[in-house]
Coordinates of C-alpha atoms in Angstrom, one line a residue:
Chain A
M1 CA 115.0 82.8 103.2
E2 CA 116.4 86.1 104.3
T3 CA 115.1 87.8 101.2
A4 CA 111.6 86.3 101.6
L5 CA 111.5 87.7 105.1
G6 CA 112.6 91.1 103.9
Y7 CA 109.9 91.2 101.3
M8 CA 107.3 90.2 103.9
F9 CA 108.5 93.2 105.9
L10 CA 108.2 95.3 102.8
A11 CA 104.6 94.2 102.3
G12 CA 103.9 95.0 105.9
A13 CA 105.4 98.5 105.5
F14 CA 103.1 99.0 102.5
A15 CA 100.1 98.0 104.5
L16 CA 101.1 100.5 107.2
I17 CA 101.4 103.3 104.7
V18 CA 97.9 102.5 103.4
S19 CA 96.5 102.6 106.9
M20 CA 98.3 105.9 107.4
A21 CA 96.5 107.2 104.4
L22 CA 93.2 106.0 105.8
M23 CA 94.0 107.9 109.1
L24 CA 94.8 110.9 107.0
A25 CA 91.4 110.8 105.3
R26 CA 89.7 110.7 108.7
L27 CA 92.0 113.6 109.9
I28 CA 91.1 115.7 106.9
G29 CA 87.4 114.9 106.8
G30 CA 86.7 114.3 110.5
P31 CA 83.8 116.4 111.5
T32 CA 84.6 116.8 115.2
L33 CA 87.8 117.7 117.1
Y34 CA 87.9 114.3 118.8
D35 CA 87.9 112.4 115.5
R36 CA 90.9 114.4 114.5
L37 CA 92.7 113.9 117.8
L38 CA 92.2 110.2 117.6
A39 CA 93.3 110.2 114.0
V40 CA 96.5 112.0 114.9
N41 CA 97.2 109.7 117.8
S42 CA 96.6 106.6 115.6
F43 CA 98.7 108.1 112.9
G44 CA 101.6 108.4 115.4
T45 CA 101.2 104.8 116.3
K46 CA 101.3 103.8 112.7
T47 CA 104.5 105.8 112.3
V48 CA 106.0 104.0 115.2
L49 CA 105.1 100.6 113.7
F50 CA 106.4 101.7 110.3
L51 CA 109.7 102.7 111.8
C52 CA 110.1 99.4 113.5
V53 CA 109.3 97.4 110.3
F54 CA 111.6 99.7 108.3
C55 CA 114.5 99.2 110.6
F56 CA 114.2 95.5 110.1
I57 CA 114.0 95.9 106.3
I58 CA 117.3 97.9 106.2
D59 CA 118.7 95.4 108.7
R60 CA 119.5 97.9 111.4
P61 CA 117.4 96.8 114.4
D62 CA 118.9 99.5 116.7
G63 CA 116.6 101.9 114.9
V64 CA 113.8 100.7 117.2
D65 CA 115.1 103.2 119.7
I66 CA 113.8 106.0 117.4
A67 CA 110.4 104.3 117.3
L68 CA 110.4 104.3 121.1
L69 CA 111.1 108.0 121.2
Y70 CA 108.2 108.5 118.7
A71 CA 105.9 106.6 120.9
L72 CA 106.8 108.7 123.9
M73 CA 106.4 111.9 121.9
N74 CA 103.1 110.8 120.5
F75 CA 101.7 110.1 124.0
I76 CA 103.0 113.4 125.4
A77 CA 101.7 115.4 122.5
T78 CA 98.2 113.9 122.8
I79 CA 98.1 114.6 126.5
A80 CA 99.3 118.2 125.9
V81 CA 96.7 118.8 123.2
L82 CA 93.9 117.4 125.4
K83 CA 95.1 119.5 128.4
F84 CA 95.2 122.6 126.2
F85 CA 91.7 122.1 125.0
N86 CA 90.2 121.4 128.4
Y87 CA 92.0 124.0 130.5
R88 CA 93.7 126.4 128.1
A89 CA 97.0 125.9 129.9
L90 CA 99.6 123.3 130.3
D91 CA 100.5 123.8 134.0
V92 CA 97.3 122.2 135.3
N93 CA 98.0 119.7 138.0
L94 CA 95.7 116.8 137.0
N95 CA 95.8 115.3 140.4
R96 CA 93.9 118.3 141.9
V97 CA 91.3 118.6 139.2
S98 CA 87.9 117.7 140.4
V99 CA 85.3 116.1 138.2
K100 CA 83.1 119.1 138.8
G101 CA 85.7 121.4 137.4
E102 CA 85.2 120.0 133.9
D103 CA 81.8 121.5 133.6
A104 CA 82.9 125.0 134.4
Chain B
M1 CA 117.9 108.3 96.6
A2 CA 116.4 105.3 98.3
V3 CA 119.1 102.8 97.8
S4 CA 118.8 100.0 100.4
L5 CA 121.3 100.8 103.1
N6 CA 122.6 97.4 103.9
A7 CA 125.7 96.4 102.0
S8 CA 126.1 92.9 103.4
S9 CA 122.9 91.1 102.9
V10 CA 120.5 91.2 99.9
A11 CA 119.3 94.7 99.1
I12 CA 115.6 95.1 99.3
P13 CA 114.4 98.1 97.2
T14 CA 112.7 100.5 99.6
I15 CA 112.1 103.2 97.0
A16 CA 108.4 102.4 96.8
L17 CA 108.1 103.1 100.5
D18 CA 109.8 106.5 100.0
I19 CA 107.3 107.2 97.2
G20 CA 104.4 106.3 99.5
L21 CA 105.7 108.6 102.3
M22 CA 106.3 111.4 99.8
A23 CA 102.7 111.0 98.5
L24 CA 101.5 111.3 102.0
L25 CA 103.5 114.5 102.5
V26 CA 102.0 116.0 99.3
V27 CA 98.5 115.2 100.5
V28 CA 99.1 116.6 103.9
A29 CA 100.6 119.8 102.4
F30 CA 97.7 120.4 100.1
A31 CA 95.3 119.7 103.0
I32 CA 97.1 122.3 105.2
V33 CA 96.8 124.9 102.4
R34 CA 93.1 124.2 101.6
M35 CA 91.6 123.7 105.1
R36 CA 90.0 126.5 107.1
S37 CA 89.8 124.9 110.5
L38 CA 93.0 126.0 112.4
F39 CA 92.9 123.1 114.8
A40 CA 92.9 120.6 112.0
I41 CA 95.8 122.5 110.4
V42 CA 97.8 122.3 113.6
M43 CA 97.2 118.5 113.8
L44 CA 98.1 118.1 110.2
Q45 CA 101.4 119.9 110.8
G46 CA 102.2 117.4 113.5
V47 CA 101.4 114.6 111.0
Y48 CA 103.6 116.3 108.5
S49 CA 106.5 116.2 110.9
L50 CA 105.9 112.6 111.8
V51 CA 105.9 111.5 108.1
C52 CA 109.0 113.8 107.5
A53 CA 110.8 112.1 110.4
A54 CA 110.0 108.6 109.0
W55 CA 111.3 109.7 105.7
F56 CA 114.5 111.0 107.3
V57 CA 115.0 107.6 108.8
S58 CA 114.7 106.1 105.4
L59 CA 117.4 108.5 104.2
D60 CA 119.6 107.3 107.1
A61 CA 119.6 110.7 108.8
V62 CA 118.6 109.3 112.1
D63 CA 119.7 112.3 114.2
V64 CA 117.7 114.7 112.0
A65 CA 114.7 112.4 112.4
F66 CA 115.1 112.6 116.2
T67 CA 115.1 116.3 116.2
E68 CA 112.2 116.5 113.8
A69 CA 110.1 114.2 115.9
A70 CA 110.9 116.0 119.1
V71 CA 110.6 119.6 117.9
G72 CA 108.3 119.3 114.9
A73 CA 105.7 116.8 116.2
G74 CA 106.1 117.6 119.9
V75 CA 106.9 121.1 120.9
S76 CA 105.7 123.1 117.9
T77 CA 102.3 121.4 117.9
V78 CA 101.8 122.6 121.4
L79 CA 103.2 126.1 120.6
M80 CA 100.9 126.3 117.6
L81 CA 97.9 125.3 119.7
A82 CA 98.9 128.0 122.2
A83 CA 99.0 130.6 119.4
M84 CA 95.7 129.3 118.1
L85 CA 94.0 129.8 121.4
L86 CA 95.0 133.5 121.3
A87 CA 93.5 133.9 117.8
D88 CA 90.4 132.6 116.1
R89 CA 89.6 128.9 115.4
K90 CA 88.9 129.5 111.7
S91 CA 90.9 131.3 109.1
E92 CA 89.2 133.5 106.5
P93 CA 89.5 132.3 102.9
V94 CA 91.8 134.4 100.8
P95 CA 90.3 135.6 97.5
M96 CA 92.0 134.1 94.4
K97 CA 92.9 137.6 93.3
R98 CA 95.4 138.0 96.1
Q99 CA 97.0 134.6 95.5
W100 CA 98.6 135.0 92.1
G101 CA 101.7 136.8 93.4
P102 CA 102.5 134.2 96.1
L103 CA 101.8 131.4 93.6
L104 CA 104.3 133.0 91.1
I105 CA 107.0 133.3 93.8
V106 CA 106.5 129.7 94.9
L107 CA 106.6 128.5 91.3
I108 CA 109.9 130.4 90.6
A109 CA 111.5 129.1 93.8
G110 CA 110.4 125.5 93.1
A111 CA 111.8 125.8 89.5
A112 CA 115.1 127.1 90.9
M113 CA 115.3 124.2 93.3
I114 CA 114.6 121.6 90.6
L115 CA 117.3 123.3 88.4
A116 CA 119.7 123.0 91.4
V117 CA 119.0 119.3 91.8
G118 CA 121.0 118.7 88.6
D119 CA 124.2 119.9 90.4
M120 CA 123.7 117.7 93.5
P121 CA 126.2 114.9 93.9
N122 CA 124.8 111.3 93.8
Y123 CA 123.7 109.7 97.0
G124 CA 126.8 108.5 98.8
A125 CA 129.2 109.7 96.1
A126 CA 132.8 109.6 97.1
N127 CA 133.7 113.1 95.9
S128 CA 130.7 114.9 97.2
P129 CA 131.5 117.8 99.5
A130 CA 130.3 115.9 102.6
N131 CA 132.8 113.2 101.9
S132 CA 135.8 115.0 100.4
Y133 CA 136.8 117.8 102.7
V134 CA 137.0 117.7 106.5
G135 CA 134.4 115.0 107.0
M136 CA 136.6 112.0 106.5
D137 CA 139.2 113.7 108.7
Y138 CA 136.6 114.1 111.5
I139 CA 135.6 110.4 111.2
A140 CA 139.2 109.2 111.2
R141 CA 140.3 111.3 114.2
T142 CA 137.3 111.5 116.5
A143 CA 138.3 108.3 118.3
E144 CA 141.7 109.6 119.3
D145 CA 141.0 113.3 119.5
I146 CA 137.8 113.4 121.5
D147 CA 137.6 109.8 122.6
I148 CA 133.8 109.3 122.3
P149 CA 132.1 106.9 119.9
N150 CA 129.6 109.4 118.3
V151 CA 131.1 111.4 115.5
V152 CA 128.1 113.7 115.2
T153 CA 128.4 114.7 118.8
A154 CA 132.1 115.2 118.4
V155 CA 131.6 117.5 115.5
L156 CA 128.9 119.5 117.1
A157 CA 130.4 119.9 120.5
S158 CA 134.1 119.9 119.9
Y159 CA 135.2 120.5 116.3
R160 CA 132.6 123.1 115.7
G161 CA 132.2 124.0 119.4
Y162 CA 132.3 127.8 118.8
D163 CA 129.6 127.4 116.2
T164 CA 127.3 125.5 118.5
F165 CA 128.0 128.0 121.3
G166 CA 127.0 130.9 119.0
E167 CA 123.8 129.1 118.1
T168 CA 123.0 128.5 121.8
V169 CA 123.5 132.2 122.5
V170 CA 121.2 133.2 119.7
I171 CA 118.5 130.8 120.9
F172 CA 118.9 131.8 124.5
S173 CA 118.6 135.5 123.7
A174 CA 115.6 134.9 121.5
G175 CA 113.9 133.0 124.3
L176 CA 114.9 135.8 126.7
G177 CA 113.4 138.4 124.4
V178 CA 110.1 136.5 124.1
L179 CA 109.9 136.1 127.8
L180 CA 110.6 139.8 128.3
L181 CA 107.9 140.7 125.8
L182 CA 105.3 138.4 127.3
G183 CA 106.1 139.3 130.9
L184 CA 108.0 137.4 133.5
N185 CA 105.3 137.5 136.2
G186 CA 103.8 134.2 135.1
N187 CA 100.7 135.7 133.5
A188 CA 102.0 135.4 129.9
G189 CA 99.8 132.5 128.9
R190 CA 96.7 133.8 130.5
W191 CA 95.9 136.7 128.2
R192 CA 93.2 135.6 125.8
A193 CA 91.9 137.5 122.8
K194 CA 88.2 137.8 122.4
P195 CA 86.8 137.7 118.8
N196 CA 86.4 141.5 118.8
G197 CA 90.0 142.0 119.9
H198 CA 89.2 143.0 123.5
R199 CA 91.5 141.4 125.9
V200 CA 90.2 139.7 129.0
F201 CA 92.3 138.5 131.9
R202 CA 90.8 135.2 132.9
P203 CA 92.5 132.6 135.1
S204 CA 91.7 129.5 133.3
A205 CA 92.7 126.7 135.6
P206 CA 89.5 124.8 136.4
A207 CA 89.9 125.2 140.1
A208 CA 89.9 129.0 139.7
A209 CA 86.9 128.8 137.3
V210 CA 84.9 126.9 139.9
S211 CA 85.5 129.3 142.7
K212 CA 85.0 132.6 141.1
T213 CA 85.7 134.5 144.3
S214 CA 89.3 133.5 144.4
D215 CA 90.2 134.9 141.0
E216 CA 92.9 137.1 142.4
T217 CA 94.7 134.5 144.4
K218 CA 94.9 131.7 141.9
P219 CA 97.3 133.3 139.3
N220 CA 99.7 134.3 142.1
E221 CA 99.7 130.7 143.4
T222 CA 100.9 129.4 140.0
K223 CA 103.5 132.1 139.5
K224 CA 106.4 130.0 140.6
R225 CA 105.6 127.0 138.5
R226 CA 105.1 128.8 135.2
G227 CA 108.7 129.9 134.8
R228 CA 110.3 126.6 134.3
P229 CA 108.3 124.8 131.6
R230 CA 108.4 128.0 129.5
K231 CA 112.2 128.1 129.8
S232 CA 112.6 124.5 128.7
K233 CA 110.3 125.1 125.8
A234 CA 112.4 128.1 124.7
S235 CA 115.6 126.0 124.9
T236 CA 114.3 122.9 123.1
P237 CA 114.5 124.3 119.6
D238 CA 118.2 124.5 120.2
G239 CA 118.3 120.9 119.0
G240 CA 116.6 121.8 115.8
D241 CA 119.6 123.8 114.5
K242 CA 122.1 121.0 114.4

């Protein structure tokens, strides 16, 4: 029973690697900046999921903590990249940015 | 290399997962070499770090994976973007004539590494250097010497405390040097290169861009806040040297 569950996790991990490869294809071929940004973000999510599944495969569920860190890093990195591309700086206070400012 | 790490229950072979991750790494590396769009290359470097970190977890090097995720995928992506904004968005293709020398060096270095693999101890071997000298001593005595549960922290901060102190000094002085070169008045990130190399001072916060008349006051207003994030960025790679 335990082994069957483990192999199911293994198959899930394989599926995640395949979807990571698909994201990679979009990242390499993606024509616009936003395709690539979304591909990176989605790739990070796939990595988080892969880590969760992997930690259950090797029977160490405490590794989910690392997956949590990855999720946080992924989010912060995406925000940072978007900020950089819109404002060329990281210290922009997003609360004070007006909608008009995006056109300038 | 990828022996399943649980001794108690049934071992599930995860070597195929490792092969999949390594294949992804190879694809990403070739894409980084071949692509011309620097933004895509920066994004691919972040992806490379993520896959690397996942592979480190599969090698049971969880703390290295932590550092790789935080420094490689997080901080250096942002730093690379900052560097890219100072330069062009595209890289010029290098003619093949100038690539034979680097290719030769890379091939020689790779062959040397593959030769060296033969001398590596087996994964988890009892008489490998990591297991035979002071390592077991640290593991045995950490509980009574340092009285904390994490052996890695005990080794870094106590047994090799002077080592870590030296690393911290090196990183700190490197960050200090960079800050001194870029300028401490908070305008460091605001110099942008034009394609012809002519430098233009342009406050780039959107509020300043909207009200062009207040160009002089906006950078001064942000002076105080710029110091701290830069400092924390400079000290974050500290974790990467563990």
